CSV table of C-alpha atoms in Angstrom, one decimal:
chain,number,residue,atom,x,y,z
A,1,MET,CA,27.7,11.3,-65.8
A,2,LYS,CA,25.8,8.8,-63.7
A,3,LEU,CA,28.8,6.5,-63.7
A,4,GLN,CA,31.0,9.3,-62.5
A,5,ARG,CA,28.7,10.0,-59.6
A,6,ILE,CA,28.7,6.4,-58.6
A,7,ILE,CA,32.6,6.3,-58.7
A,8,LEU,CA,32.7,9.6,-56.7
A,9,LEU,CA,30.4,8.1,-54.1
A,10,ILE,CA,32.5,4.9,-53.8
A,11,LEU,CA,35.6,7.1,-53.3
A,12,ILE,CA,34.0,9.1,-50.6
A,13,VAL,CA,32.8,6.0,-48.7
A,14,GLY,CA,36.2,4.5,-49.1
A,15,LEU,CA,38.0,7.5,-47.8
A,16,SER,CA,35.6,7.7,-44.8
A,17,ALA,CA,36.3,4.1,-44.0
A,18,CYS,CA,40.1,4.7,-44.2
A,19,SER,CA,39.9,7.7,-42.0
A,20,LYS,CA,37.7,6.0,-39.3
A,21,LYS,CA,39.4,6.2,-36.0
A,22,ASN,CA,40.9,2.9,-34.8
A,23,GLU,CA,39.1,2.0,-31.5
A,24,GLU,CA,41.8,-0.4,-30.3
A,25,ILE,CA,43.6,0.5,-27.1
A,26,ILE,CA,46.9,-1.3,-26.5
A,27,ILE,CA,48.5,-1.6,-23.0
A,28,ASN,CA,52.0,-3.1,-22.8
A,29,VAL,CA,53.0,-4.0,-19.2
A,30,LYS,CA,56.2,-5.1,-17.6
A,31,VAL,CA,56.3,-6.4,-14.0
A,32,ILE,CA,59.6,-5.9,-12.1
A,33,GLY,CA,60.5,-7.7,-8.9
A,34,GLY,CA,58.8,-11.0,-9.1
A,35,ILE,CA,56.5,-12.4,-11.8
A,36,PRO,CA,52.9,-12.9,-10.6
A,37,ASP,CA,50.7,-15.8,-11.5
A,38,LYS,CA,48.3,-13.5,-13.3
A,39,ILE,CA,47.3,-9.9,-13.9
A,40,GLU,CA,43.6,-8.9,-13.7
A,41,TYR,CA,42.2,-5.9,-15.5
A,42,THR,CA,38.8,-4.3,-16.1
A,43,ILE,CA,37.4,-3.6,-19.5
A,44,PRO,CA,35.0,-0.8,-20.2
A,45,VAL,CA,31.4,-1.7,-20.7
A,46,ASN,CA,29.8,0.9,-23.0
A,47,GLY,CA,32.5,3.2,-21.7
A,48,THR,CA,31.7,2.6,-18.0
A,49,TRP,CA,34.0,1.3,-15.3
A,50,PHE,CA,32.3,-1.9,-14.2
A,51,TYR,CA,34.1,-4.1,-11.7
A,52,GLY,CA,32.4,-7.2,-12.9
A,53,ALA,CA,33.9,-6.9,-16.3
A,54,LYS,CA,37.3,-8.4,-15.4
A,55,LYS,CA,39.7,-10.5,-17.4
A,56,SER,CA,43.0,-12.0,-16.6
A,57,VAL,CA,46.3,-12.6,-18.4
A,58,VAL,CA,49.4,-14.6,-17.6
A,59,PRO,CA,52.7,-12.7,-18.0
A,60,ASP,CA,55.6,-14.3,-19.8
A,61,SER,CA,58.8,-15.5,-18.2
A,62,LEU,CA,60.2,-11.9,-18.3
A,63,GLY,CA,57.1,-10.4,-16.6
A,64,ASN,CA,55.7,-8.9,-19.8
A,65,PHE,CA,52.1,-9.0,-21.1
A,66,ARG,CA,49.9,-7.1,-23.6
A,67,ILE,CA,46.3,-6.1,-23.3
A,68,SER,CA,44.2,-5.1,-26.3
A,69,ILE,CA,40.8,-3.4,-25.6
A,70,ALA,CA,38.2,-2.1,-28.0
A,71,SER,CA,36.6,1.2,-26.9
A,72,ASP,CA,35.4,4.3,-28.8
A,73,LEU,CA,35.3,6.4,-25.7
A,74,ALA,CA,37.8,7.7,-23.2
A,75,SER,CA,37.4,5.3,-20.3
A,76,PHE,CA,38.8,4.0,-17.1
A,77,ILE,CA,40.7,0.7,-16.8
A,78,THR,CA,42.1,-0.8,-13.6
A,79,LEU,CA,45.1,-3.2,-13.6
A,80,TYR,CA,45.4,-5.5,-10.6
A,81,ILE,CA,48.3,-7.6,-9.4
A,82,PRO,CA,46.3,-9.6,-6.8
A,83,LYS,CA,47.3,-8.8,-3.2
A,84,LYS,CA,50.3,-6.7,-4.5
A,85,ALA,CA,49.5,-3.7,-6.5
A,86,ALA,CA,46.9,-1.8,-8.6
A,87,ALA,CA,46.7,1.1,-10.9
A,88,VAL,CA,44.0,3.0,-12.8
A,89,LEU,CA,44.5,4.2,-16.4
A,90,LEU,CA,42.4,6.8,-18.1
A,91,VAL,CA,42.7,5.5,-21.6
A,92,GLU,CA,41.7,6.8,-25.0
A,93,PRO,CA,40.9,5.1,-28.3
A,94,ASP,CA,43.7,4.5,-30.8
A,95,GLN,CA,46.4,5.0,-28.1
A,96,LYS,CA,49.3,2.8,-26.8
A,97,TYR,CA,50.4,2.8,-23.2
A,98,GLU,CA,53.7,1.4,-21.8
A,99,VAL,CA,53.4,0.6,-18.1
A,100,ASP,CA,56.0,-0.7,-15.6
A,101,PHE,CA,55.0,-2.2,-12.2
A,102,ASN,CA,57.9,-2.2,-9.8
A,103,LEU,CA,57.0,-4.6,-7.0
A,104,ASP,CA,60.4,-4.0,-5.3
A,105,SER,CA,59.6,-0.3,-4.6
A,106,LYS,CA,58.1,0.6,-1.2
A,107,ASN,CA,54.8,1.8,-2.7
A,108,LYS,CA,54.6,-0.9,-5.4
A,109,ALA,CA,55.0,2.0,-7.8
A,110,PHE,CA,53.8,1.9,-11.4
A,111,LYS,CA,55.2,4.1,-14.1
A,112,VAL,CA,53.7,5.1,-17.4
A,113,ASN,CA,56.1,5.7,-20.2
A,114,GLY,CA,55.1,8.0,-23.0
A,115,GLU,CA,51.5,9.0,-23.6
A,116,ASN,CA,49.8,10.9,-20.7
A,117,ASN,CA,52.5,9.7,-18.3
A,118,GLU,CA,52.3,12.8,-16.1
A,119,ALA,CA,48.5,12.9,-16.0
A,120,LEU,CA,48.2,9.2,-15.2
A,121,THR,CA,50.7,9.4,-12.4
A,122,LEU,CA,48.8,12.4,-11.0
A,123,TYR,CA,45.5,10.5,-11.2
A,124,ASN,CA,46.9,7.5,-9.3
A,125,SER,CA,47.9,9.8,-6.5
A,126,LEU,CA,44.2,10.6,-5.9
A,127,PRO,CA,41.6,8.4,-4.2
A,128,LEU,CA,41.1,5.4,-6.5
A,129,PRO,CA,37.8,3.8,-7.5
A,130,GLU,CA,36.1,1.3,-5.2
A,131,PHE,CA,32.5,0.7,-4.1
A,132,TYR,CA,32.9,2.9,-1.1
A,133,VAL,CA,33.8,6.6,-0.9
A,134,LEU,CA,33.8,7.5,2.8
A,135,SER,CA,36.2,6.0,5.3
A,136,THR,CA,35.2,6.3,9.0
A,137,SER,CA,38.7,7.8,9.6
A,138,ASN,CA,38.0,10.7,7.2
A,139,PRO,CA,38.8,13.9,9.1
A,140,LEU,CA,35.9,15.7,7.4
A,141,LEU,CA,33.5,13.7,9.4
A,142,LYS,CA,34.8,15.4,12.6
A,143,ASP,CA,34.0,18.8,11.3
A,144,ALA,CA,30.7,19.8,13.0
A,145,VAL,CA,30.0,22.7,10.7
A,146,LEU,CA,28.4,21.5,7.4
A,147,SER,CA,29.2,24.7,5.5
A,148,SER,CA,32.9,24.3,6.5
A,149,VAL,CA,32.9,20.7,5.1
A,150,SER,CA,31.4,21.9,1.8
A,151,SER,CA,34.0,24.7,1.6
A,152,LYS,CA,36.9,22.3,2.2
A,153,ILE,CA,35.6,19.8,-0.3
A,154,GLU,CA,35.2,22.5,-2.9
A,155,ASN,CA,38.9,23.6,-2.3
A,156,LEU,CA,40.1,20.0,-2.6
A,157,LYS,CA,38.2,19.4,-5.8
A,158,GLU,CA,39.4,22.6,-7.4
A,159,LYS,CA,43.0,21.9,-6.5
A,160,GLU,CA,42.9,18.5,-8.2
A,161,ILE,CA,41.0,19.7,-11.3
A,162,SER,CA,43.3,22.7,-11.7
A,163,GLN,CA,46.3,20.3,-12.1
A,164,PHE,CA,44.6,18.6,-15.0
A,165,LYS,CA,43.6,22.0,-16.5
A,166,LYS,CA,47.2,23.1,-16.5
A,167,GLN,CA,48.1,19.9,-18.4
A,168,LEU,CA,45.4,20.6,-20.9
A,169,GLU,CA,46.7,24.2,-21.4
A,170,LYS,CA,50.2,22.8,-22.0
A,171,GLN,CA,48.7,20.2,-24.4
A,172,ILE,CA,50.0,17.4,-22.3
A,173,ILE,CA,46.6,15.8,-22.4
A,174,THR,CA,43.7,15.9,-24.9
A,175,LYS,CA,40.3,17.6,-24.3
A,176,ASP,CA,38.7,14.1,-24.0
A,177,PHE,CA,41.1,13.1,-21.3
A,178,TYR,CA,40.5,16.4,-19.4
A,179,ASP,CA,36.7,16.2,-19.7
A,180,LEU,CA,36.7,12.7,-18.2
A,181,ALA,CA,39.2,13.5,-15.4
A,182,GLU,CA,37.1,16.6,-14.5
A,183,LEU,CA,33.9,14.6,-14.5
A,184,ASP,CA,35.5,11.9,-12.3
A,185,ARG,CA,36.8,14.4,-9.7
A,186,ASN,CA,33.4,16.2,-9.7
A,187,TYR,CA,31.6,12.8,-9.1
A,188,TYR,CA,34.1,11.7,-6.4
A,189,TYR,CA,33.6,14.9,-4.4
A,190,LEU,CA,29.9,15.0,-4.9
A,191,ALA,CA,29.7,11.4,-3.6
A,192,LEU,CA,31.9,12.3,-0.7
A,193,GLU,CA,29.9,15.4,0.3
A,194,THR,CA,26.6,13.7,0.0
A,195,SER,CA,27.9,10.7,1.9
A,196,ILE,CA,29.1,12.9,4.8
A,197,ALA,CA,25.7,14.7,4.8
A,198,LYS,CA,24.0,11.3,5.0
A,199,VAL,CA,26.1,10.1,7.9
A,200,LYS,CA,25.5,13.4,9.8
A,201,TYR,CA,21.8,13.2,9.1
A,202,ASN,CA,21.6,9.7,10.4
A,203,ALA,CA,23.6,10.6,13.5
A,204,GLN,CA,21.3,13.5,14.5
A,205,SER,CA,18.4,13.1,16.8
A,206,ASP,CA,15.0,14.2,15.6
A,207,SER,CA,15.1,17.2,18.0
A,208,ILE,CA,18.0,18.8,16.2
A,209,GLU,CA,15.9,20.2,13.3
A,210,THR,CA,18.1,23.1,12.4
A,211,GLN,CA,21.1,20.8,11.5
A,212,ASN,CA,18.8,18.4,9.6
A,213,THR,CA,17.3,21.3,7.6
A,214,GLN,CA,20.8,22.4,6.6
A,215,ILE,CA,21.7,18.8,5.5
A,216,ARG,CA,18.5,18.6,3.4
A,217,ARG,CA,19.3,22.0,1.8
A,218,LEU,CA,22.8,20.7,1.0
A,219,TRP,CA,21.4,17.6,-0.6
A,220,THR,CA,18.9,19.6,-2.6
A,221,LYS,CA,21.5,22.0,-3.8
A,222,ILE,CA,23.9,19.3,-5.0
A,223,PHE,CA,21.3,17.1,-6.7
A,224,GLN,CA,19.6,20.1,-8.4
A,225,GLN,CA,23.0,20.9,-10.0
A,226,THR,CA,23.9,17.3,-10.9
A,227,PRO,CA,20.8,15.0,-11.0
A,228,PRO,CA,21.5,11.5,-12.2
A,229,THR,CA,19.0,11.7,-15.1
A,230,GLU,CA,18.8,9.8,-18.3
A,231,SER,CA,21.7,11.9,-19.8
A,232,PHE,CA,23.9,11.3,-16.7
A,233,ASP,CA,27.4,10.4,-17.8
A,234,ILE,CA,28.2,7.1,-16.0
A,235,ARG,CA,31.8,6.6,-17.1
A,236,SER,CA,33.2,7.6,-13.7
A,237,PRO,CA,33.7,4.8,-11.2
A,238,TRP,CA,32.1,7.0,-8.6
A,239,SER,CA,28.8,7.0,-10.5
A,240,PHE,CA,27.2,4.2,-8.5
A,241,ILE,CA,27.8,5.7,-5.1
A,242,LEU,CA,26.6,9.1,-6.3
A,243,MET,CA,23.4,7.5,-7.6
A,244,ARG,CA,22.9,5.6,-4.4
A,245,ASN,CA,23.1,8.8,-2.4
A,246,TYR,CA,20.6,10.4,-4.8
A,247,ILE,CA,18.1,7.6,-4.2
A,248,ASN,CA,18.7,8.0,-0.4
A,249,PHE,CA,18.1,11.8,-0.7
A,250,ASN,CA,14.8,11.2,-2.4
A,251,GLN,CA,13.8,8.6,0.1
A,252,HIS,CA,14.4,11.0,2.9
A,253,ASN,CA,12.3,13.6,1.2
A,254,ALA,CA,9.5,11.1,0.6
A,255,GLY,CA,9.7,9.8,4.2
A,256,ILE,CA,11.9,6.7,4.8
A,257,LEU,CA,10.5,3.5,6.3
A,258,LYS,CA,11.0,2.8,9.9
A,259,SER,CA,13.7,0.3,10.9
A,260,GLU,CA,11.2,-2.3,12.0
A,261,GLU,CA,9.5,-2.0,8.6
A,262,MET,CA,12.8,-2.4,6.8
A,263,GLN,CA,13.6,-5.5,9.0
A,264,LYS,CA,10.3,-7.0,8.0
A,265,ILE,CA,11.1,-6.6,4.3
A,266,TYR,CA,14.5,-8.1,4.9
A,267,ASP,CA,13.1,-11.1,6.8
A,268,GLN,CA,10.6,-11.7,4.0
A,269,GLY,CA,13.5,-12.0,1.5
A,270,LYS,CA,12.4,-8.9,-0.4
A,271,ILE,CA,15.0,-6.4,0.4
A,272,HIS,CA,16.8,-6.4,-3.0
A,273,SER,CA,13.5,-6.1,-4.9
A,274,TYR,CA,12.5,-3.2,-2.6
A,275,ASN,CA,15.9,-1.4,-3.2
A,276,ILE,CA,15.7,-1.8,-7.0
A,277,GLY,CA,12.0,-0.7,-6.9
A,278,GLU,CA,13.2,2.5,-5.1
A,279,ALA,CA,15.9,3.0,-7.7
A,280,LYS,CA,13.3,2.8,-10.5
A,281,LYS,CA,11.4,5.7,-9.0
A,282,TYR,CA,14.3,8.1,-9.3
A,283,LEU,CA,16.6,6.8,-12.1
A,284,LYS,CA,16.0,6.3,-15.8
A,285,GLY,CA,17.6,5.0,-19.0
A,286,LYS,CA,21.3,4.1,-19.0
A,287,ALA,CA,21.8,5.4,-15.5
A,288,LEU,CA,19.1,2.9,-14.2
A,289,GLU,CA,20.5,0.0,-16.2
A,290,TYR,CA,24.1,0.7,-14.9
A,291,TYR,CA,22.8,1.1,-11.3
A,292,HIS,CA,20.7,-2.1,-11.5
A,293,ALA,CA,23.7,-4.1,-12.8
A,294,THR,CA,26.1,-2.7,-10.3
A,295,TYR,CA,23.7,-3.3,-7.5
A,296,ILE,CA,23.5,-7.0,-8.4
A,297,LEU,CA,27.3,-7.1,-8.7
A,298,SER,CA,28.0,-5.5,-5.4
A,299,ASN,CA,25.5,-7.7,-3.5
A,300,SER,CA,26.5,-11.0,-5.1
A,301,PHE,CA,30.2,-10.4,-5.0
A,302,SER,CA,31.8,-13.0,-2.7
A,303,ASN,CA,28.2,-14.4,-2.0
A,304,LYS,CA,27.8,-11.8,0.8
A,305,ASP,CA,24.1,-12.5,1.0
A,306,ASN,CA,23.6,-15.8,-0.7
A,307,SER,CA,20.0,-14.7,-1.3
A,308,LYS,CA,17.7,-16.5,-3.8
A,309,GLU,CA,16.3,-13.1,-4.4
A,310,LEU,CA,19.4,-12.0,-6.2
A,311,ILE,CA,18.9,-14.8,-8.7
A,312,ALA,CA,15.4,-13.5,-9.4
A,313,LEU,CA,16.8,-10.0,-9.6
A,314,TYR,CA,19.3,-11.1,-12.2
A,315,GLU,CA,16.6,-12.9,-14.3
A,316,ASN,CA,14.4,-9.8,-14.2
A,317,PHE,CA,17.4,-7.7,-15.3
A,318,LYS,CA,17.9,-9.9,-18.4
A,319,LYS,CA,14.2,-9.5,-19.3
A,320,GLU,CA,14.2,-5.8,-18.8
A,321,TYR,CA,17.5,-5.3,-20.7
A,322,PRO,CA,17.7,-8.2,-23.2
A,323,ASN,CA,20.6,-6.6,-25.0
A,324,SER,CA,22.5,-5.4,-22.0
A,325,ALA,CA,26.3,-5.7,-22.2
A,326,TYR,CA,26.4,-6.1,-18.4
A,327,SER,CA,24.5,-9.4,-18.4
A,328,ASN,CA,27.4,-11.7,-19.4
A,329,HIS,CA,29.6,-10.2,-16.7
A,330,LEU,CA,27.0,-10.9,-14.1
A,331,THR,CA,26.4,-14.6,-15.0
A,332,GLY,CA,29.7,-15.7,-13.4
A,333,LEU,CA,28.7,-14.1,-10.1
A,334,ILE,CA,25.2,-15.4,-10.0
A,335,LYS,CA,26.1,-19.0,-10.8
A,336,PRO,CA,27.8,-19.7,-7.4
A,337,ILE,CA,24.6,-18.5,-5.7
A,338,ILE,CA,22.5,-20.8,-7.8
A,339,ASP,CA,24.9,-23.7,-7.0
A,340,PHE,CA,24.9,-22.7,-3.3
A,341,HIS,CA,21.1,-23.1,-3.0
A,342,GLN,CA,21.0,-26.2,-5.1
A,343,LYS,CA,23.6,-27.9,-2.9
A,344,ILE,CA,21.7,-26.9,0.2
A,345,GLU,CA,18.5,-28.4,-1.1
A,346,GLU,CA,20.3,-31.7,-2.0
A,347,SER,CA,22.3,-31.9,1.3
A,348,THR,CA,21.4,-34.4,4.0
A,349,ASN,CA,21.8,-33.9,7.8
A,350,ASN,CA,25.3,-34.6,9.0
A,351,ASN,CA,25.2,-35.7,12.7
A,352,LYS,CA,28.8,-34.5,13.1
A,353,ILE,CA,27.6,-30.9,12.8
A,354,GLU,CA,26.5,-29.9,16.3
A,355,PHE,CA,25.2,-26.7,17.8
A,356,ILE,CA,26.3,-25.5,21.3
A,357,LYS,CA,23.2,-25.7,23.6
A,358,ASN,CA,21.7,-22.4,24.5
A,359,TYR,CA,24.4,-20.6,22.5
A,360,GLU,CA,22.1,-17.5,22.4
A,361,ASN,CA,22.8,-16.9,26.2
A,362,ILE,CA,26.6,-17.3,26.2
A,363,ASP,CA,28.1,-13.9,26.7
A,364,ARG,CA,31.7,-14.6,27.5
A,365,PHE,CA,34.5,-16.6,25.8
A,366,ASP,CA,35.6,-18.4,28.9
A,367,GLU,CA,32.0,-19.5,29.6
A,368,LEU,CA,31.9,-20.9,26.1
A,369,ILE,CA,35.2,-22.8,26.4
A,370,LYS,CA,34.0,-24.4,29.7
A,371,THR,CA,31.2,-26.1,27.8
A,372,LEU,CA,33.9,-28.0,25.8
A,373,LYS,CA,36.4,-28.5,28.6
A,374,GLY,CA,38.4,-31.7,28.2
A,375,LYS,CA,38.8,-31.3,24.4
A,376,LYS,CA,41.6,-29.8,22.4
A,377,LEU,CA,40.0,-27.1,20.2
A,378,PHE,CA,40.8,-25.4,17.0
A,379,VAL,CA,38.7,-22.2,17.1
A,380,ASP,CA,37.6,-20.6,13.9
A,381,ILE,CA,36.1,-17.1,14.3
A,382,TRP,CA,34.3,-16.1,11.1
A,383,GLY,CA,31.4,-14.3,9.5
A,384,THR,CA,28.9,-15.2,6.8
A,385,TRP,CA,30.0,-12.0,4.9
A,386,CYS,CA,33.7,-12.7,5.1
A,387,ALA,CA,35.2,-13.8,1.8
A,388,PRO,CA,38.6,-15.0,3.3
A,389,CYS,CA,36.6,-17.1,5.8
A,390,LYS,CA,34.8,-18.9,3.0
A,391,LYS,CA,37.9,-19.3,1.0
A,392,GLU,CA,39.4,-21.2,3.9
A,393,PHE,CA,36.3,-23.4,4.1
A,394,GLN,CA,36.9,-24.4,0.5
A,395,GLN,CA,40.3,-25.9,1.7
A,396,LYS,CA,38.6,-27.8,4.4
A,397,ASP,CA,39.5,-31.3,3.2
A,398,ARG,CA,43.2,-30.3,3.4
A,399,TYR,CA,43.2,-29.6,7.1
A,400,SER,CA,40.3,-31.6,8.5
A,401,GLU,CA,42.3,-34.9,8.3
A,402,LEU,CA,45.1,-33.2,10.3
A,403,LEU,CA,42.7,-32.1,13.0
A,404,LYS,CA,41.1,-35.6,13.2
A,405,SER,CA,44.5,-37.3,13.4
A,406,LYS,CA,45.3,-35.1,16.4
A,407,ASN,CA,41.9,-35.6,18.0
A,408,ILE,CA,41.2,-31.9,17.8
A,409,THR,CA,37.6,-30.6,17.7
A,410,THR,CA,36.8,-27.6,15.6
A,411,LEU,CA,34.8,-24.8,17.3
A,412,TYR,CA,33.2,-22.4,14.8
A,413,ILE,CA,32.2,-19.1,16.3
A,414,CYS,CA,30.2,-17.0,13.8
A,415,GLU,CA,29.7,-13.4,14.7
A,416,GLY,CA,26.0,-12.7,15.0
A,417,ILE,CA,25.9,-8.9,14.6
A,418,ASN,CA,26.1,-8.8,10.8
A,419,SER,CA,25.6,-12.5,10.1
A,420,LYS,CA,21.9,-13.6,9.8
A,421,GLU,CA,20.9,-17.0,11.4
A,422,LYS,CA,19.3,-18.3,8.3
A,423,VAL,CA,22.4,-17.7,6.1
A,424,TRP,CA,24.7,-19.0,8.9
A,425,LYS,CA,23.0,-22.4,9.0
A,426,GLU,CA,22.8,-22.5,5.2
A,427,MET,CA,26.6,-22.0,5.0
A,428,ILE,CA,27.3,-24.6,7.6
A,429,ASN,CA,25.4,-27.1,5.5
A,430,TYR,CA,26.9,-25.9,2.2
A,431,TYR,CA,30.5,-26.3,3.4
A,432,ASP,CA,29.7,-29.3,5.5
A,433,LEU,CA,31.5,-27.9,8.5
A,434,GLU,CA,31.8,-30.7,11.0
A,435,GLY,CA,32.3,-29.6,14.5
A,436,GLN,CA,30.7,-27.4,17.2
A,437,HIS,CA,28.9,-24.2,16.2
A,438,LEU,CA,27.4,-21.1,17.7
A,439,LEU,CA,26.2,-17.7,16.5
A,440,ALA,CA,27.8,-15.3,18.9
A,441,ASN,CA,25.7,-12.5,20.3
A,442,ARG,CA,26.9,-8.9,20.7
A,443,LYS,CA,28.3,-9.4,24.2
A,444,LEU,CA,30.3,-12.5,23.3
A,445,ILE,CA,31.8,-10.8,20.2
A,446,ALA,CA,32.7,-7.7,22.4
A,447,ASP,CA,34.4,-10.1,24.9
A,448,ILE,CA,36.4,-11.9,22.1
A,449,ILE,CA,37.5,-8.6,20.6
A,450,ASP,CA,38.5,-7.3,24.0
A,451,LYS,CA,40.6,-10.5,24.7
A,452,PHE,CA,42.1,-11.1,21.2
A,453,GLY,CA,41.7,-7.8,19.3
A,454,ASN,CA,44.2,-5.0,18.8
A,455,LYS,CA,42.9,-1.9,20.6
A,456,GLY,CA,39.4,-2.6,19.4
A,457,SER,CA,40.2,-3.8,15.9
A,458,PHE,CA,39.6,-7.4,14.9
A,459,ALA,CA,40.2,-9.1,11.6
A,460,TYR,CA,38.3,-12.1,10.3
A,461,PRO,CA,39.0,-14.9,10.0
A,462,ARG,CA,40.8,-15.5,13.3
A,463,TYR,CA,42.1,-18.9,14.6
A,464,LEU,CA,43.0,-20.0,18.1
A,465,LEU,CA,44.3,-23.2,19.7
A,466,VAL,CA,42.9,-24.2,23.1
A,467,ASP,CA,44.1,-27.1,25.2
A,468,GLU,CA,42.0,-29.6,27.3
A,469,LYS,CA,42.1,-27.4,30.4
A,470,GLY,CA,40.5,-24.4,28.5
A,471,ASN,CA,43.8,-22.5,28.1
A,472,VAL,CA,44.4,-20.5,24.9
A,473,VAL,CA,47.8,-21.9,23.9
A,474,ASN,CA,48.0,-20.0,20.6
A,475,SER,CA,45.9,-16.8,20.0
A,476,GLN,CA,47.1,-16.3,16.5
A,477,ALA,CA,47.2,-19.7,14.8
A,478,SER,CA,47.9,-20.0,11.1
A,479,TYR,CA,45.2,-20.1,8.5
A,480,PRO,CA,44.1,-23.8,8.2
A,481,SER,CA,45.0,-23.8,4.4
A,482,LYS,CA,48.6,-23.5,5.5
A,483,THR,CA,48.4,-27.0,6.8
A,484,GLU,CA,52.1,-27.7,7.4
A,485,GLN,CA,52.6,-24.5,9.3
A,486,LEU,CA,49.4,-25.2,11.4
A,487,GLU,CA,50.6,-28.8,12.1
A,488,ASN,CA,53.9,-27.4,13.5
A,489,GLU,CA,52.0,-25.0,15.7
A,490,ILE,CA,49.8,-27.9,17.0
A,491,ASN,CA,52.8,-30.0,17.8
A,492,GLU,CA,54.5,-27.1,19.6
A,493,ASN,CA,51.6,-25.8,21.6
A,494,TYR,CA,50.0,-28.9,23.0
A,495,VAL,CA,51.3,-31.4,25.5
A,496,TRP,CA,51.3,-34.8,23.9
């Protein structure tokens, strides 16, 4: 009898193992209209969409590739064809997806064949995940009546969710798919509404107390309904921005610091520690871990700040969450910052790096150029926060020889509104940027945008060619990494 029980137990365990759901997600992709060098894709981290968890794959000669991902939760995955196309998939365990990217079509359309094709096409017609949620061109910002904004947002949200609900009723999608799609749309519109409230609050003068009271009531109502507590479902890509707004809401209620106090914290190199300290007051558990990791990611991405404090923040994160699945994905982003500061410490002074005298007082572009009259100039307008600018610096050896052979001096104009002086000088040393330098004040940047911008818009980096007489002979010169093209422009635009 005892033996029979043992055999029965073995059979039950065996059947349970056989019936366990396969957690593998298979995505087969075909690219039409040109084969890219690589495809990038995010992988879920504990079911969350984490931009730092990216991998890449090289398609075959026919443009095909296959992705295999392990996940036991319905999750979001983003596919990127760098600089060409992107798509978001809401995927479920034990499912296969067939995806076509057609780069020949006007909208770089992607098509899902088979499982959930209607629902995934619908999802990709909606605002897609990024670190921001509110564009300055959003028409809702122009609506002066806050209750009207809330009503419009509610209508937009219900319209989107109802489409997924119809698909659920027709059994086109599963309940798991619907639940995550509904959660995601709720988070997106909550993040949007609280972001608009924050912008409107910051724009109001202290005397308009009625409007401010309405905004506070709106925040309170929203976050009483959906507080990012320990049980907060963080699978939506909009989770981070919603949690950030929740922290801001609580800071406003507690009394936010004055701008001069915040500047002092920044100047002391403690701004990131302060921000995470604030997050710890209002978030807990998995929500705090995710926010902490995403904060490090968003501030270290492209070395925007190059702050040593981020290194310490990362080390503290590993101590506080020794088993965190996010840590490995952060390492690759923190290492360049470590290397950056190490190289600066080891660098010696280069006497070919020169700073324009009294650059702080130069308010006009023509005035600046006069200080270098008699020299052919290659003007590089950049910012310390600008990833494409820094990417060009990495190609410096390719074009510096060209400029030297033509006896052309490089003038580096760094915008000084968002670029801090300390980081500016660190980056000059790090990239060993030989030439003339200045940190442009607000008036000079305004003058440059007025002269060379497009109706007030201006894209960084921007390159100009200036002759010995101070005339701009090419106001839209090629990126220096396109060395041959730049050489042709130099030969065409200067008198030799």
